[in-house]
Amino acid sequence: MNILLTGGAGYIGSHTAVVLVEAAHRVVLLDNLSNSRQEVLSNLERITGENIPFVKGDVRDTTLVRQVLEQHDIHAVIHFAGLKAVGESVQAPMDYYANNVQGTISLLQAMEDCGVRRLIFSSSATVYGIPQYLPIDEAHPTHPTNPYGRNKRHIEEMLGDIAGSDRTWRIVSLRYFNPVGAHDSGLIGEMPRGIPNNLMPYIVDVATGNLSHLSVFGNDYDTIDGTGVRDYIHVMDLAEGHRSALDYLDTRAPTMSLFNLGTGNGFSVLRMVQAFEAASGKKIPYRFAPRRPGDVAACYAKADKAAIELGWKATRTLEEMCASAWNYRSPSTKTKTP
Ligand code: NAD
Ligand code: WQD
């Protein structure tokens, strides 16, 4: 089937493109490259051996999206395109509403115009806000604590309204927990611009020597070792979750559904440091620092719904997550082969 991936040159979109091509789908990528690089495209072609159509453009350009849907005879869309930095969303909320909410409205308008009514949306565990219980299931109340999270919730509400208005829509919203790691080839992975906000890319920057040490935000949480606990999921497992969601859309999905994509396991910051050191052979110096405002002690998924209804489960280990993240960025991995 022909699948459009908005934001397809980004971290999760590029890994999903590989999985879908390997599953004999034809993918088309639409990305404005605001947070990704053109070289991802040639690397995707090296990995898959396929020439992957790429359109440089913005999802807010409804006319362009309509053209892409028609020209490529698109059957379903996976909507990754969006801005994703929580802190930045607090500083510049209008940019986030304009890009994320307006971008989704534009995409939905184009889809409606072209009669393409199959959509997978990249949502986030951040919609849940402060956990009221653990593990977090899909019925957990949603009280996001920042503009980025509220964008995701608004979009989910909008998608629910659209699905309710026309029963021919099939929409799946996937709430990702903490994606980390990279494709085994080392050709694609996570490469944030500037100093990383997230734990794994920060650790990798310490390992490469770009940063001197990790600041561990808080060591007095009520967790196994006092540091924050999260549900880290290998990006290739996450990518495979999209393949399962696509199958689901076409066979048995109701008009609108929501799924957590996580492993169901929580690991602390210190456990992550230890696992990364073991996988890379690099020492990661760290210092304890005050809690980061807005952080919660622990957040991990109940992943049963995706297992039962999508037939999908994360299978890769923490060691594989760390080894692949390091393989992607390690200076010694000079010759990367798909
Ligand atoms: P990413 O920044 O690597 O990828 C997003 C891509 O979208 C980028 O290539 C960017 O250039 C593109 N883009 C942004 N705005 C666009 C626009 N208006 N038009 C066209 N392209 C645009 O991020 P990612 O980690 O791959 O995240 C993908 C999606 O998953 C996002 O919606 C994000 O909010 C969501 N998500 C990510 C995480 C995470 O931790 N990485 C967790 C939960 C949810
Ligand atoms: C993980 C743990 C930190 C950096 C964020 C977004 C969420 C989602 C995923 C998009 C926490 C600790 C971190 C550092 C540290 N993204 N940490 N030192 O906060 O769970 O989730 O990314 O949807 O919306 O909020 O992930 O990787 O930032 O932090 O000690 O330099 O690592 O305190 O306990 P988080 P993270």
JSON list of N, CA and C in Angstrom, two decimals, residues 29-83:
[
{"chain": "A", "resi": 29, "resn": "LEU", "atom": "N", "xyz": [7.70, 10.31, 1.68]},
{"chain": "A", "resi": 29, "resn": "LEU", "atom": "CA", "xyz": [8.02, 11.15, 2.84]},
{"chain": "A", "resi": 29, "resn": "LEU", "atom": "C", "xyz": [7.76, 12.62, 2.51]},
{"chain": "A", "resi": 30, "resn": "LEU", "atom": "N", "xyz": [7.08, 13.30, 3.42]},
{"chain": "A", "resi": 30, "resn": "LEU", "atom": "CA", "xyz": [6.87, 14.75, 3.31]},
{"chain": "A", "resi": 30, "resn": "LEU", "atom": "C", "xyz": [7.46, 15.38, 4.56]},
{"chain": "A", "resi": 31, "resn": "ASP", "atom": "N", "xyz": [8.42, 16.28, 4.38]},
{"chain": "A", "resi": 31, "resn": "ASP", "atom": "CA", "xyz": [9.08, 16.86, 5.55]},
{"chain": "A", "resi": 31, "resn": "ASP", "atom": "C", "xyz": [9.61, 18.23, 5.16]},
{"chain": "A", "resi": 32, "resn": "ASN", "atom": "N", "xyz": [9.52, 19.19, 6.08]},
{"chain": "A", "resi": 32, "resn": "ASN", "atom": "CA", "xyz": [10.09, 20.51, 5.77]},
{"chain": "A", "resi": 32, "resn": "ASN", "atom": "C", "xyz": [11.55, 20.63, 6.24]},
{"chain": "A", "resi": 33, "resn": "LEU", "atom": "N", "xyz": [12.09, 19.53, 6.76]},
{"chain": "A", "resi": 33, "resn": "LEU", "atom": "CA", "xyz": [13.49, 19.45, 7.23]},
{"chain": "A", "resi": 33, "resn": "LEU", "atom": "C", "xyz": [13.81, 20.49, 8.31]},
{"chain": "A", "resi": 34, "resn": "SER", "atom": "N", "xyz": [12.77, 20.92, 9.06]},
{"chain": "A", "resi": 34, "resn": "SER", "atom": "CA", "xyz": [13.04, 21.89, 10.12]},
{"chain": "A", "resi": 34, "resn": "SER", "atom": "C", "xyz": [13.80, 21.23, 11.28]},
{"chain": "A", "resi": 35, "resn": "ASN", "atom": "N", "xyz": [13.68, 19.92, 11.41]},
{"chain": "A", "resi": 35, "resn": "ASN", "atom": "CA", "xyz": [14.42, 19.23, 12.47]},
{"chain": "A", "resi": 35, "resn": "ASN", "atom": "C", "xyz": [15.02, 17.92, 11.96]},
{"chain": "A", "resi": 36, "resn": "SER", "atom": "N", "xyz": [15.41, 17.91, 10.70]},
{"chain": "A", "resi": 36, "resn": "SER", "atom": "CA", "xyz": [16.03, 16.70, 10.14]},
{"chain": "A", "resi": 36, "resn": "SER", "atom": "C", "xyz": [16.93, 17.11, 8.99]},
{"chain": "A", "resi": 37, "resn": "ARG", "atom": "N", "xyz": [17.63, 16.12, 8.47]},
{"chain": "A", "resi": 37, "resn": "ARG", "atom": "CA", "xyz": [18.66, 16.43, 7.45]},
{"chain": "A", "resi": 37, "resn": "ARG", "atom": "C", "xyz": [18.38, 15.65, 6.19]},
{"chain": "A", "resi": 38, "resn": "GLN", "atom": "N", "xyz": [18.73, 16.28, 5.07]},
{"chain": "A", "resi": 38, "resn": "GLN", "atom": "CA", "xyz": [18.55, 15.69, 3.75]},
{"chain": "A", "resi": 38, "resn": "GLN", "atom": "C", "xyz": [19.27, 14.34, 3.63]},
{"chain": "A", "resi": 39, "resn": "GLU", "atom": "N", "xyz": [20.42, 14.20, 4.32]},
{"chain": "A", "resi": 39, "resn": "GLU", "atom": "CA", "xyz": [21.23, 12.97, 4.17]},
{"chain": "A", "resi": 39, "resn": "GLU", "atom": "C", "xyz": [20.49, 11.73, 4.67]},
{"chain": "A", "resi": 40, "resn": "VAL", "atom": "N", "xyz": [19.48, 11.93, 5.49]},
{"chain": "A", "resi": 40, "resn": "VAL", "atom": "CA", "xyz": [18.67, 10.79, 5.94]},
{"chain": "A", "resi": 40, "resn": "VAL", "atom": "C", "xyz": [18.12, 10.03, 4.73]},
{"chain": "A", "resi": 41, "resn": "LEU", "atom": "N", "xyz": [17.81, 10.77, 3.68]},
{"chain": "A", "resi": 41, "resn": "LEU", "atom": "CA", "xyz": [17.15, 10.14, 2.53]},
{"chain": "A", "resi": 41, "resn": "LEU", "atom": "C", "xyz": [18.08, 9.17, 1.81]},
{"chain": "A", "resi": 42, "resn": "SER", "atom": "N", "xyz": [19.34, 9.59, 1.60]},
{"chain": "A", "resi": 42, "resn": "SER", "atom": "CA", "xyz": [20.27, 8.67, 0.94]},
{"chain": "A", "resi": 42, "resn": "SER", "atom": "C", "xyz": [20.57, 7.48, 1.84]},
{"chain": "A", "resi": 43, "resn": "ASN", "atom": "N", "xyz": [20.63, 7.74, 3.14]},
{"chain": "A", "resi": 43, "resn": "ASN", "atom": "CA", "xyz": [20.87, 6.62, 4.06]},
{"chain": "A", "resi": 43, "resn": "ASN", "atom": "C", "xyz": [19.70, 5.64, 4.07]},
{"chain": "A", "resi": 44, "resn": "LEU", "atom": "N", "xyz": [18.49, 6.16, 3.95]},
{"chain": "A", "resi": 44, "resn": "LEU", "atom": "CA", "xyz": [17.32, 5.27, 3.88]},
{"chain": "A", "resi": 44, "resn": "LEU", "atom": "C", "xyz": [17.41, 4.41, 2.62]},
{"chain": "A", "resi": 45, "resn": "GLU", "atom": "N", "xyz": [17.88, 5.02, 1.54]},
{"chain": "A", "resi": 45, "resn": "GLU", "atom": "CA", "xyz": [17.99, 4.25, 0.30]},
{"chain": "A", "resi": 45, "resn": "GLU", "atom": "C", "xyz": [19.08, 3.19, 0.42]},
{"chain": "A", "resi": 46, "resn": "ARG", "atom": "N", "xyz": [20.17, 3.52, 1.13]},
{"chain": "A", "resi": 46, "resn": "ARG", "atom": "CA", "xyz": [21.22, 2.51, 1.34]},
{"chain": "A", "resi": 46, "resn": "ARG", "atom": "C", "xyz": [20.69, 1.34, 2.16]},
{"chain": "A", "resi": 47, "resn": "ILE", "atom": "N", "xyz": [19.88, 1.65, 3.16]},
{"chain": "A", "resi": 47, "resn": "ILE", "atom": "CA", "xyz": [19.37, 0.57, 4.02]},
{"chain": "A", "resi": 47, "resn": "ILE", "atom": "C", "xyz": [18.36, -0.30, 3.28]},
{"chain": "A", "resi": 48, "resn": "THR", "atom": "N", "xyz": [17.45, 0.34, 2.57]},
{"chain": "A", "resi": 48, "resn": "THR", "atom": "CA", "xyz": [16.32, -0.41, 1.99]},
{"chain": "A", "resi": 48, "resn": "THR", "atom": "C", "xyz": [16.59, -0.88, 0.56]},
{"chain": "A", "resi": 49, "resn": "GLY", "atom": "N", "xyz": [17.56, -0.23, -0.10]},
{"chain": "A", "resi": 49, "resn": "GLY", "atom": "CA", "xyz": [17.78, -0.54, -1.52]},
{"chain": "A", "resi": 49, "resn": "GLY", "atom": "C", "xyz": [16.66, -0.02, -2.41]},
{"chain": "A", "resi": 50, "resn": "GLU", "atom": "N", "xyz": [15.83, 0.85, -1.86]},
{"chain": "A", "resi": 50, "resn": "GLU", "atom": "CA", "xyz": [14.70, 1.39, -2.63]},
{"chain": "A", "resi": 50, "resn": "GLU", "atom": "C", "xyz": [14.88, 2.90, -2.80]},
{"chain": "A", "resi": 51, "resn": "ASN", "atom": "N", "xyz": [14.34, 3.39, -3.89]},
{"chain": "A", "resi": 51, "resn": "ASN", "atom": "CA", "xyz": [14.31, 4.82, -4.12]},
{"chain": "A", "resi": 51, "resn": "ASN", "atom": "C", "xyz": [13.03, 5.36, -3.45]},
{"chain": "A", "resi": 52, "resn": "ILE", "atom": "N", "xyz": [13.19, 6.10, -2.37]},
{"chain": "A", "resi": 52, "resn": "ILE", "atom": "CA", "xyz": [12.00, 6.51, -1.59]},
{"chain": "A", "resi": 52, "resn": "ILE", "atom": "C", "xyz": [11.61, 7.94, -1.99]},
{"chain": "A", "resi": 53, "resn": "PRO", "atom": "N", "xyz": [10.41, 8.13, -2.53]},
{"chain": "A", "resi": 53, "resn": "PRO", "atom": "CA", "xyz": [10.00, 9.48, -2.92]},
{"chain": "A", "resi": 53, "resn": "PRO", "atom": "C", "xyz": [9.98, 10.43, -1.72]},
{"chain": "A", "resi": 54, "resn": "PHE", "atom": "N", "xyz": [10.57, 11.61, -1.91]},
{"chain": "A", "resi": 54, "resn": "PHE", "atom": "CA", "xyz": [10.62, 12.62, -0.84]},
{"chain": "A", "resi": 54, "resn": "PHE", "atom": "C", "xyz": [10.09, 13.95, -1.37]},
{"chain": "A", "resi": 55, "resn": "VAL", "atom": "N", "xyz": [9.20, 14.57, -0.60]},
{"chain": "A", "resi": 55, "resn": "VAL", "atom": "CA", "xyz": [8.70, 15.90, -0.95]},
{"chain": "A", "resi": 55, "resn": "VAL", "atom": "C", "xyz": [9.13, 16.84, 0.16]},
{"chain": "A", "resi": 56, "resn": "LYS", "atom": "N", "xyz": [9.91, 17.86, -0.20]},
{"chain": "A", "resi": 56, "resn": "LYS", "atom": "CA", "xyz": [10.27, 18.86, 0.82]},
{"chain": "A", "resi": 56, "resn": "LYS", "atom": "C", "xyz": [9.12, 19.87, 0.88]},
{"chain": "A", "resi": 57, "resn": "GLY", "atom": "N", "xyz": [8.45, 19.90, 2.01]},
{"chain": "A", "resi": 57, "resn": "GLY", "atom": "CA", "xyz": [7.32, 20.81, 2.13]},
{"chain": "A", "resi": 57, "resn": "GLY", "atom": "C", "xyz": [6.72, 20.74, 3.51]},
{"chain": "A", "resi": 58, "resn": "ASP", "atom": "N", "xyz": [5.74, 21.61, 3.73]},
{"chain": "A", "resi": 58, "resn": "ASP", "atom": "CA", "xyz": [5.16, 21.78, 5.06]},
{"chain": "A", "resi": 58, "resn": "ASP", "atom": "C", "xyz": [3.74, 21.21, 5.07]},
{"chain": "A", "resi": 59, "resn": "VAL", "atom": "N", "xyz": [3.39, 20.52, 6.14]},
{"chain": "A", "resi": 59, "resn": "VAL", "atom": "CA", "xyz": [2.02, 19.97, 6.22]},
{"chain": "A", "resi": 59, "resn": "VAL", "atom": "C", "xyz": [0.97, 21.07, 6.27]},
{"chain": "A", "resi": 60, "resn": "ARG", "atom": "N", "xyz": [1.40, 22.30, 6.62]},
{"chain": "A", "resi": 60, "resn": "ARG", "atom": "CA", "xyz": [0.42, 23.40, 6.64]},
{"chain": "A", "resi": 60, "resn": "ARG", "atom": "C", "xyz": [0.07, 23.89, 5.24]},
{"chain": "A", "resi": 61, "resn": "ASP", "atom": "N", "xyz": [0.81, 23.40, 4.25]},
{"chain": "A", "resi": 61, "resn": "ASP", "atom": "CA", "xyz": [0.51, 23.74, 2.85]},
{"chain": "A", "resi": 61, "resn": "ASP", "atom": "C", "xyz": [-0.51, 22.71, 2.34]},
{"chain": "A", "resi": 62, "resn": "THR", "atom": "N", "xyz": [-1.79, 23.03, 2.55]},
{"chain": "A", "resi": 62, "resn": "THR", "atom": "CA", "xyz": [-2.86, 22.06, 2.26]},
{"chain": "A", "resi": 62, "resn": "THR", "atom": "C", "xyz": [-2.88, 21.67, 0.78]},
{"chain": "A", "resi": 63, "resn": "THR", "atom": "N", "xyz": [-2.61, 22.63, -0.08]},
{"chain": "A", "resi": 63, "resn": "THR", "atom": "CA", "xyz": [-2.62, 22.35, -1.52]},
{"chain": "A", "resi": 63, "resn": "THR", "atom": "C", "xyz": [-1.54, 21.33, -1.86]},
{"chain": "A", "resi": 64, "resn": "LEU", "atom": "N", "xyz": [-0.36, 21.54, -1.29]},
{"chain": "A", "resi": 64, "resn": "LEU", "atom": "CA", "xyz": [0.74, 20.61, -1.54]},
{"chain": "A", "resi": 64, "resn": "LEU", "atom": "C", "xyz": [0.38, 19.21, -1.02]},
{"chain": "A", "resi": 65, "resn": "VAL", "atom": "N", "xyz": [-0.18, 19.14, 0.17]},
{"chain": "A", "resi": 65, "resn": "VAL", "atom": "CA", "xyz": [-0.51, 17.82, 0.74]},
{"chain": "A", "resi": 65, "resn": "VAL", "atom": "C", "xyz": [-1.54, 17.12, -0.15]},
{"chain": "A", "resi": 66, "resn": "ARG", "atom": "N", "xyz": [-2.51, 17.89, -0.63]},
{"chain": "A", "resi": 66, "resn": "ARG", "atom": "CA", "xyz": [-3.53, 17.33, -1.54]},
{"chain": "A", "resi": 66, "resn": "ARG", "atom": "C", "xyz": [-2.86, 16.73, -2.79]},
{"chain": "A", "resi": 67, "resn": "GLN", "atom": "N", "xyz": [-1.93, 17.51, -3.35]},
{"chain": "A", "resi": 67, "resn": "GLN", "atom": "CA", "xyz": [-1.21, 17.03, -4.55]},
{"chain": "A", "resi": 67, "resn": "GLN", "atom": "C", "xyz": [-0.47, 15.73, -4.27]},
{"chain": "A", "resi": 68, "resn": "VAL", "atom": "N", "xyz": [0.19, 15.68, -3.13]},
{"chain": "A", "resi": 68, "resn": "VAL", "atom": "CA", "xyz": [0.97, 14.47, -2.79]},
{"chain": "A", "resi": 68, "resn": "VAL", "atom": "C", "xyz": [0.03, 13.27, -2.63]},
{"chain": "A", "resi": 69, "resn": "LEU", "atom": "N", "xyz": [-1.09, 13.49, -1.96]},
{"chain": "A", "resi": 69, "resn": "LEU", "atom": "CA", "xyz": [-2.04, 12.39, -1.73]},
{"chain": "A", "resi": 69, "resn": "LEU", "atom": "C", "xyz": [-2.54, 11.84, -3.07]},
{"chain": "A", "resi": 70, "resn": "GLU", "atom": "N", "xyz": [-2.81, 12.77, -4.00]},
{"chain": "A", "resi": 70, "resn": "GLU", "atom": "CA", "xyz": [-3.36, 12.34, -5.30]},
{"chain": "A", "resi": 70, "resn": "GLU", "atom": "C", "xyz": [-2.29, 11.71, -6.17]},
{"chain": "A", "resi": 71, "resn": "GLN", "atom": "N", "xyz": [-1.16, 12.42, -6.30]},
{"chain": "A", "resi": 71, "resn": "GLN", "atom": "CA", "xyz": [-0.10, 11.93, -7.20]},
{"chain": "A", "resi": 71, "resn": "GLN", "atom": "C", "xyz": [0.38, 10.55, -6.83]},
{"chain": "A", "resi": 72, "resn": "HIS", "atom": "N", "xyz": [0.45, 10.28, -5.53]},
{"chain": "A", "resi": 72, "resn": "HIS", "atom": "CA", "xyz": [1.03, 9.00, -5.10]},
{"chain": "A", "resi": 72, "resn": "HIS", "atom": "C", "xyz": [-0.06, 7.99, -4.71]},
{"chain": "A", "resi": 73, "resn": "ASP", "atom": "N", "xyz": [-1.30, 8.33, -4.99]},
{"chain": "A", "resi": 73, "resn": "ASP", "atom": "CA", "xyz": [-2.41, 7.42, -4.72]},
{"chain": "A", "resi": 73, "resn": "ASP", "atom": "C", "xyz": [-2.32, 6.85, -3.29]},
{"chain": "A", "resi": 74, "resn": "ILE", "atom": "N", "xyz": [-2.27, 7.78, -2.33]},
{"chain": "A", "resi": 74, "resn": "ILE", "atom": "CA", "xyz": [-2.00, 7.41, -0.94]},
{"chain": "A", "resi": 74, "resn": "ILE", "atom": "C", "xyz": [-3.24, 6.73, -0.32]},
{"chain": "A", "resi": 75, "resn": "HIS", "atom": "N", "xyz": [-2.95, 5.65, 0.40]},
{"chain": "A", "resi": 75, "resn": "HIS", "atom": "CA", "xyz": [-4.00, 4.87, 1.05]},
{"chain": "A", "resi": 75, "resn": "HIS", "atom": "C", "xyz": [-4.17, 5.28, 2.51]},
{"chain": "A", "resi": 76, "resn": "ALA", "atom": "N", "xyz": [-3.04, 5.57, 3.18]},
{"chain": "A", "resi": 76, "resn": "ALA", "atom": "CA", "xyz": [-3.08, 5.94, 4.61]},
{"chain": "A", "resi": 76, "resn": "ALA", "atom": "C", "xyz": [-1.93, 6.89, 4.91]},
{"chain": "A", "resi": 77, "resn": "VAL", "atom": "N", "xyz": [-2.12, 7.67, 5.97]},
{"chain": "A", "resi": 77, "resn": "VAL", "atom": "CA", "xyz": [-1.10, 8.65, 6.37]},
{"chain": "A", "resi": 77, "resn": "VAL", "atom": "C", "xyz": [-0.64, 8.35, 7.80]},
{"chain": "A", "resi": 78, "resn": "ILE", "atom": "N", "xyz": [0.67, 8.42, 8.01]},
{"chain": "A", "resi": 78, "resn": "ILE", "atom": "CA", "xyz": [1.19, 8.41, 9.39]},
{"chain": "A", "resi": 78, "resn": "ILE", "atom": "C", "xyz": [1.75, 9.81, 9.64]},
{"chain": "A", "resi": 79, "resn": "HIS", "atom": "N", "xyz": [1.18, 10.45, 10.64]},
{"chain": "A", "resi": 79, "resn": "HIS", "atom": "CA", "xyz": [1.46, 11.87, 10.87]},
{"chain": "A", "resi": 79, "resn": "HIS", "atom": "C", "xyz": [2.46, 12.06, 12.01]},
{"chain": "A", "resi": 80, "resn": "PHE", "atom": "N", "xyz": [3.75, 12.09, 11.63]},
{"chain": "A", "resi": 80, "resn": "PHE", "atom": "CA", "xyz": [4.82, 12.32, 12.60]},
{"chain": "A", "resi": 80, "resn": "PHE", "atom": "C", "xyz": [5.17, 13.80, 12.71]},
{"chain": "A", "resi": 81, "resn": "ALA", "atom": "N", "xyz": [4.90, 14.58, 11.65]},
{"chain": "A", "resi": 81, "resn": "ALA", "atom": "CA", "xyz": [5.42, 15.95, 11.59]},
{"chain": "A", "resi": 81, "resn": "ALA", "atom": "C", "xyz": [4.95, 16.77, 12.78]},
{"chain": "A", "resi": 82, "resn": "GLY", "atom": "N", "xyz": [5.89, 17.41, 13.44]},
{"chain": "A", "resi": 82, "resn": "GLY", "atom": "CA", "xyz": [5.53, 18.26, 14.57]},
{"chain": "A", "resi": 82, "resn": "GLY", "atom": "C", "xyz": [6.77, 18.69, 15.30]},
{"chain": "A", "resi": 83, "resn": "LEU", "atom": "N", "xyz": [6.59, 19.70, 16.15]},
{"chain": "A", "resi": 83, "resn": "LEU", "atom": "CA", "xyz": [7.66, 20.13, 17.04]},
{"chain": "A", "resi": 83, "resn": "LEU", "atom": "C", "xyz": [7.48, 19.38, 18.35]}
]
